[in-house]
Amino acid sequence: MIDRVKEGKMVQKNSLLSVALCAILIGMNGCGGDRGGSSSDEEGVLGVFILDTDRDGLSDDVELKLGTSIYLADTDGDGISDYDEVRLGSNPKVAETDTDKDGLSDALEAKLGTNPNNADTDGDGINDKNEIFFGSDPKTKDADSDGDSLVDTIEQKLGTDPKK
């Protein structure tokens, strides 16, 4: 599980100088305790520092493991931060990915609030791209009043009667 880092902030229990010395002596990823974790006051731990150079919400350690840039919040330049791509299950290293093959890029789906891993976000039998084309909401299951497999909003756009 990847936890979002809050702007690379440090939990400080003693002076900044002590934390800086600890980071130099032990490493930038933490002072005592498990790497990236936190420890109790009884242990005399100074604090924990999680480095997130690009402030995208993924620590530099995680980005190095994923192969994404620690300097760019959006490695592939597709308009979605690396953190959001990982959270949504898309590839943060490839721009304009269409994971669910519905004709909408993952970047656009993130902006629309649809699921980039499901071609039919609302489960009504019409893929997200077609719903947008016909002016329907891909996040809300559409009614099919006459049971002809064309939802009412699409029938209205086509000029047919959704009740017959």
Short mmCIF file of the C-alpha atoms (twelve columns), coordinates in Angstrom:
data_MODEL
# 
_entry.id   MODEL 
# 
loop_
_atom_site.group_PDB 
_atom_site.id 
_atom_site.type_symbol 
_atom_site.label_atom_id 
_atom_site.label_alt_id 
_atom_site.label_comp_id 
_atom_site.label_asym_id 
_atom_site.label_seq_id 
_atom_site.Cartn_x 
_atom_site.Cartn_y 
_atom_site.Cartn_z 
_atom_site.pdbx_PDB_model_num 
ATOM 1   C CA . MET A 1   0.000   0.000  0.000   1 
ATOM 2   C CA . ILE A 2   1.302   3.442  -0.826  1 
ATOM 3   C CA . ASP A 3   0.565   6.167  1.685   1 
ATOM 4   C CA . ARG A 4   0.375   9.763  0.562   1 
ATOM 5   C CA . VAL A 5   3.173   11.939 1.896   1 
ATOM 6   C CA . LYS A 6   2.111   15.359 3.122   1 
ATOM 7   C CA . GLU A 7   4.425   17.648 1.160   1 
ATOM 8   C CA . GLY A 8   7.594   15.924 2.424   1 
ATOM 9   C CA . LYS A 9   7.126   17.323 5.927   1 
ATOM 10  C CA . MET A 10  9.127   16.083 8.868   1 
ATOM 11  C CA . VAL A 11  7.750   15.040 12.255  1 
ATOM 12  C CA . GLN A 12  9.957   16.978 14.639  1 
ATOM 13  C CA . LYS A 13  10.334  16.146 18.339  1 
ATOM 14  C CA . ASN A 14  13.640  17.916 19.037  1 
ATOM 15  C CA . SER A 15  15.625  20.636 17.336  1 
ATOM 16  C CA . LEU A 16  15.991  20.859 13.572  1 
ATOM 17  C CA . LEU A 17  19.779  20.612 14.004  1 
ATOM 18  C CA . SER A 18  19.428  17.270 15.835  1 
ATOM 19  C CA . VAL A 19  17.195  15.923 13.091  1 
ATOM 20  C CA . ALA A 20  19.605  17.097 10.398  1 
ATOM 21  C CA . LEU A 21  22.526  15.410 12.188  1 
ATOM 22  C CA . CYS A 22  20.513  12.223 12.549  1 
ATOM 23  C CA . ALA A 23  19.644  12.288 8.855   1 
ATOM 24  C CA . ILE A 24  23.303  12.718 7.925   1 
ATOM 25  C CA . LEU A 25  24.499  9.936  10.247  1 
ATOM 26  C CA . ILE A 26  21.715  7.398  9.650   1 
ATOM 27  C CA . GLY A 27  20.370  8.373  6.236   1 
ATOM 28  C CA . MET A 28  17.722  10.658 4.766   1 
ATOM 29  C CA . ASN A 29  14.909  8.143  5.196   1 
ATOM 30  C CA . GLY A 30  14.600  8.182  8.931   1 
ATOM 31  C CA . CYS A 31  16.172  8.442  12.339  1 
ATOM 32  C CA . GLY A 32  15.670  5.198  14.227  1 
ATOM 33  C CA . GLY A 33  12.775  2.787  13.921  1 
ATOM 34  C CA . ASP A 34  11.794  1.127  10.687  1 
ATOM 35  C CA . ARG A 35  12.583  2.868  7.435   1 
ATOM 36  C CA . GLY A 36  9.803   5.324  6.638   1 
ATOM 37  C CA . GLY A 37  7.956   4.537  9.845   1 
ATOM 38  C CA . SER A 38  7.726   6.341  13.132  1 
ATOM 39  C CA . SER A 39  8.878   5.419  16.630  1 
ATOM 40  C CA . SER A 40  7.700   6.206  20.123  1 
ATOM 41  C CA . ASP A 41  8.907   9.001  22.384  1 
ATOM 42  C CA . GLU A 42  10.273  6.434  24.882  1 
ATOM 43  C CA . GLU A 43  12.993  5.458  22.396  1 
ATOM 44  C CA . GLY A 44  14.218  9.047  22.221  1 
ATOM 45  C CA . VAL A 45  13.697  9.189  18.480  1 
ATOM 46  C CA . LEU A 46  14.115  12.609 16.937  1 
ATOM 47  C CA . GLY A 47  11.627  12.204 14.120  1 
ATOM 48  C CA . VAL A 48  11.085  10.784 10.683  1 
ATOM 49  C CA . PHE A 49  11.848  12.437 7.378   1 
ATOM 50  C CA . ILE A 50  10.232  11.085 4.232   1 
ATOM 51  C CA . LEU A 51  11.685  12.623 1.124   1 
ATOM 52  C CA . ASP A 52  9.250   13.496 -1.678  1 
ATOM 53  C CA . THR A 53  11.282  15.775 -3.917  1 
ATOM 54  C CA . ASP A 54  8.534   16.446 -6.484  1 
ATOM 55  C CA . ARG A 55  5.743   16.616 -3.854  1 
ATOM 56  C CA . ASP A 56  3.436   14.346 -5.823  1 
ATOM 57  C CA . GLY A 57  2.520   12.187 -2.847  1 
ATOM 58  C CA . LEU A 58  4.882   9.297  -3.598  1 
ATOM 59  C CA . SER A 59  8.072   9.111  -1.571  1 
ATOM 60  C CA . ASP A 60  11.324  9.150  -3.514  1 
ATOM 61  C CA . ASP A 61  11.927  5.529  -2.416  1 
ATOM 62  C CA . VAL A 62  8.621   4.421  -3.965  1 
ATOM 63  C CA . GLU A 63  9.274   6.414  -7.139  1 
ATOM 64  C CA . LEU A 64  12.692  4.820  -7.549  1 
ATOM 65  C CA . LYS A 65  11.102  1.362  -7.184  1 
ATOM 66  C CA . LEU A 66  8.419   2.247  -9.751  1 
ATOM 67  C CA . GLY A 67  10.886  3.859  -12.133 1 
ATOM 68  C CA . THR A 68  9.128   7.239  -12.085 1 
ATOM 69  C CA . SER A 69  10.873  10.599 -11.763 1 
ATOM 70  C CA . ILE A 70  11.587  11.956 -8.306  1 
ATOM 71  C CA . TYR A 71  11.791  15.435 -9.895  1 
ATOM 72  C CA . LEU A 72  8.518   15.487 -11.873 1 
ATOM 73  C CA . ALA A 73  5.147   15.097 -10.155 1 
ATOM 74  C CA . ASP A 74  3.788   13.802 -13.485 1 
ATOM 75  C CA . THR A 75  6.514   11.611 -15.010 1 
ATOM 76  C CA . ASP A 76  4.696   10.913 -18.288 1 
ATOM 77  C CA . GLY A 77  3.285   14.453 -18.676 1 
ATOM 78  C CA . ASP A 78  -0.309  13.296 -19.180 1 
ATOM 79  C CA . GLY A 79  -1.844  15.668 -16.643 1 
ATOM 80  C CA . ILE A 80  -2.269  13.125 -13.827 1 
ATOM 81  C CA . SER A 81  0.208   13.046 -10.951 1 
ATOM 82  C CA . ASP A 82  2.212   9.873  -10.464 1 
ATOM 83  C CA . TYR A 83  0.448   9.325  -7.122  1 
ATOM 84  C CA . ASP A 84  -3.001  9.546  -8.722  1 
ATOM 85  C CA . GLU A 85  -2.000  7.196  -11.556 1 
ATOM 86  C CA . VAL A 86  -0.737  4.608  -9.062  1 
ATOM 87  C CA . ARG A 87  -3.893  5.062  -6.961  1 
ATOM 88  C CA . LEU A 88  -6.123  4.660  -10.036 1 
ATOM 89  C CA . GLY A 89  -4.165  1.672  -11.326 1 
ATOM 90  C CA . SER A 90  -2.827  3.278  -14.513 1 
ATOM 91  C CA . ASN A 91  0.796   3.422  -15.653 1 
ATOM 92  C CA . PRO A 92  2.557   6.609  -14.456 1 
ATOM 93  C CA . LYS A 93  5.353   6.083  -17.008 1 
ATOM 94  C CA . VAL A 94  3.223   6.024  -20.185 1 
ATOM 95  C CA . ALA A 95  1.254   9.062  -21.393 1 
ATOM 96  C CA . GLU A 96  -2.251  8.791  -22.818 1 
ATOM 97  C CA . THR A 97  -2.867  5.313  -21.524 1 
ATOM 98  C CA . ASP A 98  -6.382  3.948  -22.021 1 
ATOM 99  C CA . THR A 99  -6.288  1.121  -19.516 1 
ATOM 100 C CA . ASP A 100 -9.911  0.004  -20.012 1 
ATOM 101 C CA . LYS A 101 -9.880  0.470  -23.812 1 
ATOM 102 C CA . ASP A 102 -13.098 2.519  -23.862 1 
ATOM 103 C CA . GLY A 103 -11.691 5.266  -26.087 1 
ATOM 104 C CA . LEU A 104 -11.073 7.745  -23.251 1 
ATOM 105 C CA . SER A 105 -7.544  8.307  -21.980 1 
ATOM 106 C CA . ASP A 106 -6.905  7.645  -18.304 1 
ATOM 107 C CA . ALA A 107 -6.105  11.363 -17.936 1 
ATOM 108 C CA . LEU A 108 -9.519  12.353 -19.281 1 
ATOM 109 C CA . GLU A 109 -11.251 9.717  -17.155 1 
ATOM 110 C CA . ALA A 110 -9.539  11.114 -14.059 1 
ATOM 111 C CA . LYS A 111 -10.838 14.584 -14.932 1 
ATOM 112 C CA . LEU A 112 -14.347 13.251 -15.618 1 
ATOM 113 C CA . GLY A 113 -14.405 11.131 -12.473 1 
ATOM 114 C CA . THR A 114 -14.970 7.880  -14.386 1 
ATOM 115 C CA . ASN A 115 -13.092 4.655  -13.687 1 
ATOM 116 C CA . PRO A 116 -10.060 4.207  -15.977 1 
ATOM 117 C CA . ASN A 117 -10.126 0.463  -15.247 1 
ATOM 118 C CA . ASN A 118 -13.761 -0.077 -16.266 1 
ATOM 119 C CA . ALA A 119 -15.038 0.782  -19.759 1 
ATOM 120 C CA . ASP A 120 -18.579 1.102  -18.358 1 
ATOM 121 C CA . THR A 121 -18.169 2.970  -15.062 1 
ATOM 122 C CA . ASP A 122 -21.882 2.945  -14.164 1 
ATOM 123 C CA . GLY A 123 -22.509 -0.617 -15.365 1 
ATOM 124 C CA . ASP A 124 -25.466 0.215  -17.627 1 
ATOM 125 C CA . GLY A 125 -24.111 -1.558 -20.710 1 
ATOM 126 C CA . ILE A 126 -22.883 1.563  -22.553 1 
ATOM 127 C CA . ASN A 127 -19.185 2.375  -22.506 1 
ATOM 128 C CA . ASP A 128 -18.099 5.698  -21.046 1 
ATOM 129 C CA . LYS A 129 -17.054 7.258  -24.377 1 
ATOM 130 C CA . ASN A 130 -20.435 6.566  -25.990 1 
ATOM 131 C CA . GLU A 131 -22.278 7.971  -22.985 1 
ATOM 132 C CA . ILE A 132 -20.285 11.198 -23.227 1 
ATOM 133 C CA . PHE A 133 -20.850 11.352 -26.999 1 
ATOM 134 C CA . PHE A 134 -24.628 11.082 -26.513 1 
ATOM 135 C CA . GLY A 135 -24.663 13.514 -23.594 1 
ATOM 136 C CA . SER A 136 -25.379 10.906 -20.947 1 
ATOM 137 C CA . ASP A 137 -23.625 10.758 -17.563 1 
ATOM 138 C CA . PRO A 138 -21.157 7.832  -17.531 1 
ATOM 139 C CA . LYS A 139 -21.219 7.838  -13.721 1 
ATOM 140 C CA . THR A 140 -25.002 7.337  -13.419 1 
ATOM 141 C CA . LYS A 141 -26.791 4.212  -14.602 1 
ATOM 142 C CA . ASP A 142 -29.279 5.212  -17.301 1 
ATOM 143 C CA . ALA A 143 -32.870 3.995  -17.539 1 
ATOM 144 C CA . ASP A 144 -34.221 1.973  -20.464 1 
ATOM 145 C CA . SER A 145 -37.964 2.555  -20.123 1 
ATOM 146 C CA . ASP A 146 -39.016 0.464  -23.125 1 
ATOM 147 C CA . GLY A 147 -36.484 -2.351 -22.666 1 
ATOM 148 C CA . ASP A 148 -35.065 -2.098 -26.207 1 
ATOM 149 C CA . SER A 149 -31.413 -1.976 -25.025 1 
ATOM 150 C CA . LEU A 150 -31.125 1.724  -25.871 1 
ATOM 151 C CA . VAL A 151 -31.150 3.882  -22.757 1 
ATOM 152 C CA . ASP A 152 -33.577 6.775  -22.678 1 
ATOM 153 C CA . THR A 153 -30.964 9.542  -22.984 1 
ATOM 154 C CA . ILE A 154 -29.530 8.013  -26.160 1 
ATOM 155 C CA . GLU A 155 -32.990 7.460  -27.650 1 
ATOM 156 C CA . GLN A 156 -33.799 11.117 -27.033 1 
ATOM 157 C CA . LYS A 157 -30.579 12.181 -28.809 1 
ATOM 158 C CA . LEU A 158 -31.419 9.881  -31.730 1 
ATOM 159 C CA . GLY A 159 -34.957 11.268 -31.901 1 
ATOM 160 C CA . THR A 160 -36.665 7.994  -31.014 1 
ATOM 161 C CA . ASP A 161 -39.288 7.550  -28.300 1 
ATOM 162 C CA . PRO A 162 -37.763 6.052  -25.116 1 
ATOM 163 C CA . LYS A 163 -41.246 4.839  -24.048 1 
ATOM 164 C CA . LYS A 164 -41.982 2.716  -27.166 1 
# 
